[in-house]
C-alpha cells in the first residue's frame, strides 16, 4: 500500500487512541494501586476533634469510636489534596473507600470535610449543626480518625473519616 493511502488510516488510529481514554478508564487504572502512606503524628486540634466527637457520641448513648492509623493516613491524603487545590470537596471518595475496604477491613465508609474553622470546637459544632454531617457522627461505625492541615494563609482544612469493620 502506498504511504499516501496509509497515512489517513494511521491518522485515524492515532486519533482514536488519543481520544478513547475516558475518566472511567483512568479511574480503573488508579484503583489498581491502593497504597496507604504512613500516618503523620496527630496534631492537638485533631486529638481535640476526636475527643469532642466521642464525648458527643457517649452523651447520645452511642459507643465511642476507636482511632485508626490507616483511616488517619487516608484522611491525611485527602486533606493534603484539598490544601493543594484550595478546594473543599469529596473528590475521589471512592478511592479512599476502596483503600479502607482493602487495608482496614472496612465494610462501610463515610466522611465529613470542612474548611476555615479555627478550633476543634468550631468544626465539630458546624458538623453537628449540619444534618448530613451529624448523621455521619451519629452513624453505626467502629473506627474513625481525622486530619487537619493548614494552607499557606493559615486556614484549616479537615477530613474526618468513619468506618465500620
Short mmCIF file of N, CA and C in Angstrom, two decimals:
data_model
loop_
_atom_site.label_atom_id
_atom_site.label_comp_id
_atom_site.label_asym_id
_atom_site.label_seq_id
_atom_site.Cartn_x
_atom_site.Cartn_y
_atom_site.Cartn_z
N UNK A 1 0.85 -1.17 0.00
CA UNK A 1 0.00 0.00 0.00
C UNK A 1 0.90 1.23 0.00
N UNK A 2 0.53 2.25 -0.76
CA UNK A 2 1.31 3.47 -0.83
C UNK A 2 1.18 4.25 0.47
N UNK A 3 2.24 4.97 0.82
CA UNK A 3 2.25 5.75 2.05
C UNK A 3 1.14 6.80 2.05
N UNK A 4 0.83 7.37 0.91
CA UNK A 4 -0.22 8.40 0.85
C UNK A 4 -1.59 7.83 1.18
N UNK A 5 -1.81 6.56 0.88
CA UNK A 5 -3.09 5.93 1.22
C UNK A 5 -3.08 5.42 2.66
N UNK A 6 -1.91 5.07 3.18
CA UNK A 6 -1.78 4.54 4.53
C UNK A 6 -1.88 5.65 5.58
N UNK A 7 -1.42 6.85 5.24
CA UNK A 7 -1.39 7.95 6.20
C UNK A 7 -2.76 8.26 6.82
N UNK A 8 -3.83 8.43 6.04
CA UNK A 8 -5.13 8.73 6.65
C UNK A 8 -5.59 7.62 7.61
N UNK A 9 -5.32 6.38 7.26
CA UNK A 9 -5.69 5.26 8.11
C UNK A 9 -4.95 5.32 9.45
N UNK A 10 -3.62 5.57 9.38
CA UNK A 10 -2.82 5.68 10.61
C UNK A 10 -3.25 6.88 11.44
N UNK A 11 -3.58 7.96 10.78
CA UNK A 11 -4.02 9.16 11.50
C UNK A 11 -5.30 8.88 12.28
N UNK A 12 -6.21 8.13 11.70
CA UNK A 12 -7.46 7.78 12.39
C UNK A 12 -7.17 6.90 13.59
N UNK A 13 -6.27 5.94 13.45
CA UNK A 13 -5.92 5.06 14.57
C UNK A 13 -5.28 5.87 15.69
N UNK A 14 -4.34 6.73 15.38
CA UNK A 14 -3.68 7.55 16.39
C UNK A 14 -4.70 8.46 17.07
N UNK A 15 -5.55 9.11 16.30
CA UNK A 15 -6.57 9.99 16.85
C UNK A 15 -7.50 9.22 17.77
N UNK A 16 -7.91 8.03 17.37
CA UNK A 16 -8.79 7.21 18.20
C UNK A 16 -8.11 6.86 19.52
N UNK A 17 -6.85 6.48 19.47
CA UNK A 17 -6.12 6.12 20.68
C UNK A 17 -5.92 7.31 21.60
N UNK A 18 -5.76 8.50 21.06
CA UNK A 18 -5.57 9.68 21.90
C UNK A 18 -6.87 10.13 22.55
N UNK A 19 -8.01 9.85 21.93
CA UNK A 19 -9.27 10.35 22.46
C UNK A 19 -10.12 9.27 23.12
N UNK A 20 -9.68 8.03 23.12
CA UNK A 20 -10.52 6.97 23.65
C UNK A 20 -10.36 6.76 25.15
N UNK A 21 -9.42 7.44 25.77
CA UNK A 21 -9.17 7.26 27.20
C UNK A 21 -10.18 8.08 27.99
N UNK A 22 -11.13 7.42 28.61
CA UNK A 22 -12.15 8.12 29.39
C UNK A 22 -11.73 8.21 30.84
N UNK A 23 -12.43 9.04 31.62
CA UNK A 23 -12.13 9.14 33.04
C UNK A 23 -12.40 7.83 33.75
N UNK A 24 -13.35 7.06 33.25
CA UNK A 24 -13.61 5.76 33.86
C UNK A 24 -12.41 4.85 33.69
N UNK A 25 -11.81 4.84 32.51
CA UNK A 25 -10.63 4.01 32.31
C UNK A 25 -9.49 4.49 33.19
N UNK A 26 -9.33 5.79 33.32
CA UNK A 26 -8.27 6.32 34.17
C UNK A 26 -8.55 5.96 35.62
N UNK A 27 -9.80 6.03 36.04
CA UNK A 27 -10.14 5.67 37.40
C UNK A 27 -9.85 4.20 37.66
N UNK A 28 -10.14 3.34 36.68
CA UNK A 28 -9.85 1.92 36.84
C UNK A 28 -8.36 1.70 37.05
N UNK A 29 -7.53 2.41 36.29
CA UNK A 29 -6.09 2.27 36.47
C UNK A 29 -5.69 2.74 37.86
N UNK A 30 -6.29 3.81 38.34
CA UNK A 30 -5.96 4.32 39.67
C UNK A 30 -6.37 3.34 40.75
N UNK A 31 -7.42 2.58 40.51
CA UNK A 31 -7.89 1.63 41.50
C UNK A 31 -6.91 0.48 41.73
N UNK A 32 -6.04 0.21 40.80
CA UNK A 32 -5.15 -0.92 40.94
C UNK A 32 -4.05 -0.67 41.96
N UNK A 33 -3.73 0.58 42.23
CA UNK A 33 -2.68 0.90 43.18
C UNK A 33 -3.30 1.49 44.44
N UNK A 34 -3.49 0.66 45.43
CA UNK A 34 -4.08 1.11 46.69
C UNK A 34 -2.98 1.07 47.74
N UNK A 35 -2.27 2.18 47.83
CA UNK A 35 -1.16 2.26 48.75
C UNK A 35 -1.50 3.24 49.86
N UNK A 36 -1.20 2.85 51.08
CA UNK A 36 -1.50 3.70 52.22
C UNK A 36 -0.20 4.30 52.73
N UNK A 37 -0.13 5.63 52.78
CA UNK A 37 1.08 6.25 53.31
C UNK A 37 1.15 6.09 54.83
N UNK A 38 2.26 6.45 55.39
CA UNK A 38 2.41 6.42 56.84
C UNK A 38 1.61 7.60 57.40
N UNK A 39 0.86 7.33 58.44
CA UNK A 39 0.05 8.38 59.06
C UNK A 39 0.95 9.35 59.82
N UNK A 40 0.72 10.64 59.62
CA UNK A 40 1.51 11.61 60.40
C UNK A 40 1.06 11.60 61.86
N UNK A 41 1.91 12.10 62.71
CA UNK A 41 1.59 12.20 64.14
C UNK A 41 0.40 13.13 64.32
N UNK A 42 -0.48 12.77 65.25
CA UNK A 42 -1.69 13.56 65.48
C UNK A 42 -1.34 14.94 66.05
N UNK A 43 -2.00 15.95 65.49
CA UNK A 43 -1.88 17.32 65.99
C UNK A 43 -2.87 17.51 67.15
N UNK A 44 -2.63 18.49 67.97
CA UNK A 44 -3.51 18.76 69.10
C UNK A 44 -4.96 19.00 68.65
N UNK A 45 -5.15 19.75 67.58
CA UNK A 45 -6.50 20.03 67.10
C UNK A 45 -7.22 18.74 66.67
N UNK A 46 -6.48 17.81 66.10
CA UNK A 46 -7.07 16.54 65.67
C UNK A 46 -7.50 15.70 66.88
N UNK A 47 -6.63 15.67 67.89
CA UNK A 47 -6.96 14.94 69.13
C UNK A 47 -8.21 15.54 69.76
N UNK A 48 -8.27 16.85 69.81
CA UNK A 48 -9.44 17.53 70.39
C UNK A 48 -10.71 17.22 69.61
N UNK A 49 -10.63 17.19 68.28
CA UNK A 49 -11.81 16.87 67.47
C UNK A 49 -12.31 15.47 67.80
N UNK A 50 -11.40 14.50 67.86
CA UNK A 50 -11.82 13.12 68.16
C UNK A 50 -12.40 13.02 69.56
N UNK A 51 -11.81 13.73 70.53
CA UNK A 51 -12.35 13.71 71.89
C UNK A 51 -13.74 14.32 71.94
N UNK A 52 -13.93 15.44 71.24
CA UNK A 52 -15.24 16.09 71.21
C UNK A 52 -16.29 15.19 70.54
N UNK A 53 -15.91 14.56 69.45
CA UNK A 53 -16.86 13.67 68.76
C UNK A 53 -17.23 12.48 69.64
N UNK A 54 -16.27 11.90 70.32
CA UNK A 54 -16.58 10.77 71.19
C UNK A 54 -17.37 11.21 72.42
N UNK A 55 -17.08 12.37 72.96
CA UNK A 55 -17.88 12.89 74.09
C UNK A 55 -19.33 13.08 73.66
N UNK A 56 -19.51 13.63 72.48
CA UNK A 56 -20.87 13.80 71.95
C UNK A 56 -21.55 12.45 71.81
N UNK A 57 -20.86 11.48 71.20
CA UNK A 57 -21.45 10.16 70.98
C UNK A 57 -21.84 9.51 72.31
N UNK A 58 -20.97 9.58 73.29
CA UNK A 58 -21.27 9.00 74.60
C UNK A 58 -22.50 9.67 75.20
N UNK A 59 -22.58 10.99 75.09
CA UNK A 59 -23.74 11.74 75.59
C UNK A 59 -25.04 11.35 74.91
N UNK A 60 -24.94 10.85 73.68
CA UNK A 60 -26.11 10.41 72.93
C UNK A 60 -26.40 8.92 73.12
N UNK A 61 -25.63 8.28 73.99
CA UNK A 61 -25.83 6.85 74.23
C UNK A 61 -25.20 5.96 73.17
N UNK A 62 -24.30 6.51 72.37
CA UNK A 62 -23.61 5.75 71.32
C UNK A 62 -22.23 5.34 71.83
N UNK A 63 -21.73 4.25 71.29
CA UNK A 63 -20.39 3.82 71.72
C UNK A 63 -19.33 4.74 71.10
N UNK A 64 -18.26 4.98 71.86
CA UNK A 64 -17.18 5.79 71.31
C UNK A 64 -16.48 5.04 70.17
N UNK A 65 -15.89 5.79 69.28
CA UNK A 65 -15.18 5.21 68.15
C UNK A 65 -13.69 5.13 68.47
N UNK A 66 -13.04 4.13 67.90
CA UNK A 66 -11.60 3.95 68.08
C UNK A 66 -10.86 4.69 66.98
N UNK A 67 -9.77 5.37 67.37
CA UNK A 67 -8.96 5.98 66.31
C UNK A 67 -8.22 4.87 65.58
N UNK A 68 -7.92 5.10 64.31
CA UNK A 68 -7.37 4.06 63.45
C UNK A 68 -6.31 4.67 62.55
N UNK A 69 -5.08 4.15 62.62
CA UNK A 69 -3.95 4.73 61.89
C UNK A 69 -4.13 4.72 60.37
N UNK A 70 -4.73 3.67 59.83
CA UNK A 70 -4.94 3.62 58.38
C UNK A 70 -5.96 4.67 57.96
N UNK A 71 -7.00 4.83 58.76
CA UNK A 71 -8.00 5.87 58.49
C UNK A 71 -7.33 7.25 58.55
N UNK A 72 -6.46 7.44 59.53
CA UNK A 72 -5.73 8.71 59.66
C UNK A 72 -4.91 8.99 58.41
N UNK A 73 -4.18 7.97 57.95
CA UNK A 73 -3.33 8.15 56.77
C UNK A 73 -4.15 8.50 55.54
N UNK A 74 -5.28 7.83 55.36
CA UNK A 74 -6.14 8.09 54.20
C UNK A 74 -6.77 9.48 54.31
N UNK A 75 -7.21 9.86 55.51
CA UNK A 75 -7.77 11.19 55.72
C UNK A 75 -6.71 12.26 55.40
N UNK A 76 -5.49 12.00 55.84
CA UNK A 76 -4.41 12.96 55.58
C UNK A 76 -4.20 13.18 54.08
N UNK A 77 -4.23 12.11 53.30
CA UNK A 77 -4.01 12.29 51.86
C UNK A 77 -5.06 13.19 51.25
N UNK A 78 -6.31 13.07 51.74
CA UNK A 78 -7.36 13.92 51.17
C UNK A 78 -7.23 15.37 51.66
N UNK A 79 -6.92 15.56 52.92
CA UNK A 79 -6.75 16.93 53.42
C UNK A 79 -5.60 17.61 52.70
N UNK A 80 -4.52 16.89 52.51
CA UNK A 80 -3.38 17.44 51.79
C UNK A 80 -3.77 17.82 50.37
N UNK A 81 -4.57 16.97 49.73
CA UNK A 81 -5.08 17.27 48.38
C UNK A 81 -5.92 18.55 48.39
N UNK A 82 -6.84 18.68 49.36
CA UNK A 82 -7.70 19.87 49.40
C UNK A 82 -6.87 21.14 49.59
N UNK A 83 -5.85 21.07 50.45
CA UNK A 83 -4.97 22.22 50.65
C UNK A 83 -4.27 22.56 49.33
N UNK A 84 -3.79 21.54 48.64
CA UNK A 84 -3.05 21.76 47.39
C UNK A 84 -3.91 22.41 46.32
N UNK A 85 -5.17 22.00 46.20
CA UNK A 85 -6.04 22.55 45.16
C UNK A 85 -6.91 23.71 45.64
N UNK A 86 -6.79 24.05 46.92
CA UNK A 86 -7.55 25.16 47.51
C UNK A 86 -9.06 24.97 47.33
N UNK A 87 -9.53 23.76 47.62
CA UNK A 87 -10.95 23.45 47.42
C UNK A 87 -11.38 22.36 48.39
N UNK A 88 -12.49 22.60 49.04
CA UNK A 88 -13.06 21.60 49.95
C UNK A 88 -14.00 20.72 49.14
N UNK A 89 -13.77 19.41 49.21
CA UNK A 89 -14.56 18.51 48.36
C UNK A 89 -14.50 17.09 48.89
N UNK A 90 -15.30 16.25 48.24
CA UNK A 90 -15.24 14.81 48.47
C UNK A 90 -14.66 14.12 47.23
N UNK A 91 -13.90 14.85 46.43
CA UNK A 91 -13.32 14.27 45.21
C UNK A 91 -12.61 12.96 45.53
N UNK A 92 -12.79 11.99 44.66
CA UNK A 92 -12.12 10.69 44.75
C UNK A 92 -12.48 9.91 46.02
N UNK A 93 -13.66 10.17 46.57
CA UNK A 93 -14.07 9.43 47.75
C UNK A 93 -14.04 7.93 47.51
N UNK A 94 -14.45 7.50 46.31
CA UNK A 94 -14.49 6.06 46.03
C UNK A 94 -13.10 5.43 46.17
N UNK A 95 -12.04 6.17 45.90
CA UNK A 95 -10.68 5.63 46.08
C UNK A 95 -10.34 5.48 47.56
N UNK A 96 -10.73 6.48 48.38
CA UNK A 96 -10.50 6.38 49.81
C UNK A 96 -11.30 5.21 50.39
N UNK A 97 -12.53 5.08 49.93
CA UNK A 97 -13.39 3.98 50.38
C UNK A 97 -12.75 2.64 50.03
N UNK A 98 -12.32 2.49 48.80
CA UNK A 98 -11.72 1.24 48.37
C UNK A 98 -10.43 0.95 49.14
N UNK A 99 -9.62 1.97 49.36
CA UNK A 99 -8.39 1.80 50.11
C UNK A 99 -8.68 1.30 51.52
N UNK A 100 -9.70 1.85 52.15
CA UNK A 100 -10.05 1.43 53.51
C UNK A 100 -10.70 0.05 53.54
N UNK A 101 -11.44 -0.28 52.52
CA UNK A 101 -12.00 -1.64 52.43
C UNK A 101 -10.88 -2.67 52.37
N UNK A 102 -9.86 -2.38 51.58
CA UNK A 102 -8.75 -3.33 51.39
C UNK A 102 -7.79 -3.33 52.58
N UNK A 103 -7.44 -2.15 53.08
CA UNK A 103 -6.37 -2.04 54.07
C UNK A 103 -6.83 -1.93 55.52
N UNK A 104 -8.12 -1.69 55.75
CA UNK A 104 -8.62 -1.58 57.11
C UNK A 104 -9.84 -2.47 57.35
N UNK A 105 -10.14 -3.33 56.40
CA UNK A 105 -11.30 -4.24 56.50
C UNK A 105 -12.61 -3.49 56.73
N UNK A 106 -12.73 -2.31 56.13
CA UNK A 106 -13.94 -1.51 56.30
C UNK A 106 -15.07 -2.08 55.45
N UNK A 107 -16.25 -2.16 56.05
CA UNK A 107 -17.46 -2.55 55.33
C UNK A 107 -18.27 -1.33 54.91
N UNK A 108 -18.18 -0.28 55.70
CA UNK A 108 -18.89 0.97 55.45
C UNK A 108 -17.89 2.10 55.68
N UNK A 109 -17.93 3.11 54.80
CA UNK A 109 -17.03 4.25 54.91
C UNK A 109 -17.83 5.52 54.65
N UNK A 110 -17.58 6.54 55.47
CA UNK A 110 -18.22 7.83 55.27
C UNK A 110 -17.23 8.92 55.70
N UNK A 111 -17.47 10.15 55.25
CA UNK A 111 -16.55 11.21 55.64
C UNK A 111 -17.24 12.55 55.76
N UNK A 112 -16.66 13.38 56.62
CA UNK A 112 -17.01 14.79 56.75
C UNK A 112 -15.77 15.59 56.38
N UNK A 113 -15.96 16.69 55.67
CA UNK A 113 -14.86 17.60 55.38
C UNK A 113 -15.27 18.99 55.86
N UNK A 114 -14.27 19.83 56.04
CA UNK A 114 -14.55 21.19 56.47
C UNK A 114 -13.39 22.11 56.13
N UNK A 115 -13.64 23.41 56.26
CA UNK A 115 -12.64 24.40 55.92
C UNK A 115 -12.87 25.69 56.71
N UNK A 116 -11.78 26.28 57.15
CA UNK A 116 -11.81 27.64 57.67
C UNK A 116 -12.12 27.78 59.16
N UNK A 117 -12.41 26.70 59.83
CA UNK A 117 -12.70 26.79 61.27
C UNK A 117 -11.37 26.88 62.02
N UNK A 118 -11.36 27.68 63.09
CA UNK A 118 -10.10 27.94 63.79
C UNK A 118 -9.90 27.11 65.05
N UNK A 119 -10.86 26.24 65.37
CA UNK A 119 -10.71 25.40 66.56
C UNK A 119 -11.46 24.10 66.36
N UNK A 120 -11.11 23.14 67.21
CA UNK A 120 -11.80 21.85 67.18
C UNK A 120 -13.29 22.05 67.48
N UNK A 121 -13.59 22.88 68.47
CA UNK A 121 -14.98 23.13 68.85
C UNK A 121 -15.78 23.71 67.68
N UNK A 122 -15.17 24.61 66.94
CA UNK A 122 -15.88 25.27 65.84
C UNK A 122 -16.23 24.28 64.73
N UNK A 123 -15.28 23.44 64.33
CA UNK A 123 -15.57 22.50 63.25
C UNK A 123 -16.55 21.42 63.72
N UNK A 124 -16.40 20.94 64.94
CA UNK A 124 -17.34 19.92 65.45
C UNK A 124 -18.74 20.51 65.57
N UNK A 125 -18.87 21.72 66.08
CA UNK A 125 -20.20 22.36 66.16
C UNK A 125 -20.82 22.54 64.79
N UNK A 126 -20.02 22.92 63.81
CA UNK A 126 -20.54 23.08 62.44
C UNK A 126 -21.05 21.74 61.91
N UNK A 127 -20.29 20.68 62.12
CA UNK A 127 -20.72 19.36 61.67
C UNK A 127 -22.00 18.92 62.39
N UNK A 128 -22.07 19.18 63.69
CA UNK A 128 -23.26 18.77 64.45
C UNK A 128 -24.50 19.58 64.06
N UNK A 129 -24.30 20.79 63.55
CA UNK A 129 -25.43 21.62 63.12
C UNK A 129 -25.83 21.38 61.66
N UNK A 130 -25.15 20.45 61.01
CA UNK A 130 -25.48 20.08 59.63
C UNK A 130 -26.06 18.66 59.65
N UNK A 131 -27.30 18.49 59.22
CA UNK A 131 -27.92 17.16 59.29
C UNK A 131 -27.11 16.04 58.64
N UNK A 132 -26.53 16.29 57.48
CA UNK A 132 -25.79 15.21 56.81
C UNK A 132 -24.48 14.88 57.53
N UNK A 133 -23.80 15.90 58.03
CA UNK A 133 -22.56 15.66 58.78
C UNK A 133 -22.87 14.98 60.12
N UNK A 134 -23.93 15.44 60.76
CA UNK A 134 -24.33 14.86 62.04
C UNK A 134 -24.71 13.39 61.88
N UNK A 135 -25.35 13.06 60.76
CA UNK A 135 -25.72 11.66 60.51
C UNK A 135 -24.48 10.77 60.48
N UNK A 136 -23.39 11.27 59.92
CA UNK A 136 -22.14 10.50 59.95
C UNK A 136 -21.63 10.35 61.38
N UNK A 137 -21.65 11.42 62.14
CA UNK A 137 -21.17 11.38 63.52
C UNK A 137 -22.02 10.42 64.35
N UNK A 138 -23.32 10.40 64.12
CA UNK A 138 -24.24 9.51 64.85
C UNK A 138 -24.26 8.09 64.29
N UNK A 139 -23.58 7.85 63.19
CA UNK A 139 -23.68 6.59 62.46
C UNK A 139 -23.15 5.37 63.19
N UNK A 140 -23.50 4.22 62.65
CA UNK A 140 -23.10 2.93 63.20
C UNK A 140 -21.70 2.58 62.68
N UNK A 141 -20.70 3.19 63.28
CA UNK A 141 -19.32 2.98 62.89
C UNK A 141 -18.52 2.42 64.07
N UNK A 142 -17.35 1.88 63.77
CA UNK A 142 -16.48 1.32 64.80
C UNK A 142 -15.22 2.14 65.01
N UNK A 143 -14.74 2.77 63.94
CA UNK A 143 -13.46 3.47 63.98
C UNK A 143 -13.57 4.80 63.23
N UNK A 144 -12.64 5.68 63.53
CA UNK A 144 -12.59 6.95 62.83
C UNK A 144 -11.22 7.57 63.01
N UNK A 145 -10.96 8.60 62.27
CA UNK A 145 -9.80 9.45 62.52
C UNK A 145 -10.00 10.73 61.74
N UNK A 146 -9.14 11.68 62.00
CA UNK A 146 -9.29 13.00 61.41
C UNK A 146 -7.93 13.54 61.02
N UNK A 147 -7.94 14.35 59.99
CA UNK A 147 -6.74 15.05 59.56
C UNK A 147 -7.08 16.53 59.46
N UNK A 148 -6.21 17.36 59.99
CA UNK A 148 -6.35 18.81 59.90
C UNK A 148 -5.03 19.39 59.41
N UNK A 149 -5.09 20.15 58.34
CA UNK A 149 -3.89 20.76 57.77
C UNK A 149 -4.18 22.22 57.45
N UNK A 150 -3.16 23.05 57.59
CA UNK A 150 -3.29 24.47 57.28
C UNK A 150 -2.67 24.78 55.92
N UNK A 151 -3.33 25.72 55.21
CA UNK A 151 -2.75 26.20 53.96
C UNK A 151 -1.74 27.31 54.26
N UNK A 152 -1.17 27.89 53.23
CA UNK A 152 -0.14 28.92 53.42
C UNK A 152 -0.67 30.17 54.12
N UNK A 153 -1.99 30.35 54.10
CA UNK A 153 -2.61 31.50 54.76
C UNK A 153 -3.07 31.18 56.18
N UNK A 154 -2.79 29.97 56.63
CA UNK A 154 -3.16 29.57 57.99
C UNK A 154 -4.58 29.07 58.14
N UNK A 155 -5.30 28.90 57.02
CA UNK A 155 -6.68 28.38 57.06
C UNK A 155 -6.63 26.86 57.19
N UNK A 156 -7.48 26.34 58.07
CA UNK A 156 -7.53 24.90 58.31
C UNK A 156 -8.46 24.19 57.33
N UNK A 157 -8.04 23.02 56.88
CA UNK A 157 -8.85 22.08 56.11
C UNK A 157 -8.96 20.80 56.94
N UNK A 158 -10.13 20.17 56.92
CA UNK A 158 -10.38 18.99 57.75
C UNK A 158 -10.97 17.85 56.93
N UNK A 159 -10.53 16.63 57.22
CA UNK A 159 -11.15 15.42 56.70
C UNK A 159 -11.34 14.48 57.88
N UNK A 160 -12.59 14.09 58.12
CA UNK A 160 -12.94 13.17 59.20
C UNK A 160 -13.58 11.95 58.55
N UNK A 161 -12.92 10.80 58.65
CA UNK A 161 -13.43 9.58 58.02
C UNK A 161 -13.88 8.59 59.10
N UNK A 162 -15.04 7.98 58.83
CA UNK A 162 -15.63 6.98 59.72
C UNK A 162 -15.68 5.65 58.97
N UNK A 163 -15.39 4.55 59.68
CA UNK A 163 -15.53 3.23 59.07
C UNK A 163 -16.25 2.28 60.03
N UNK A 164 -16.84 1.28 59.45
CA UNK A 164 -17.39 0.17 60.23
C UNK A 164 -16.71 -1.09 59.76
N UNK A 165 -16.13 -1.81 60.73
CA UNK A 165 -15.46 -3.08 60.41
C UNK A 165 -16.30 -4.23 60.90
#
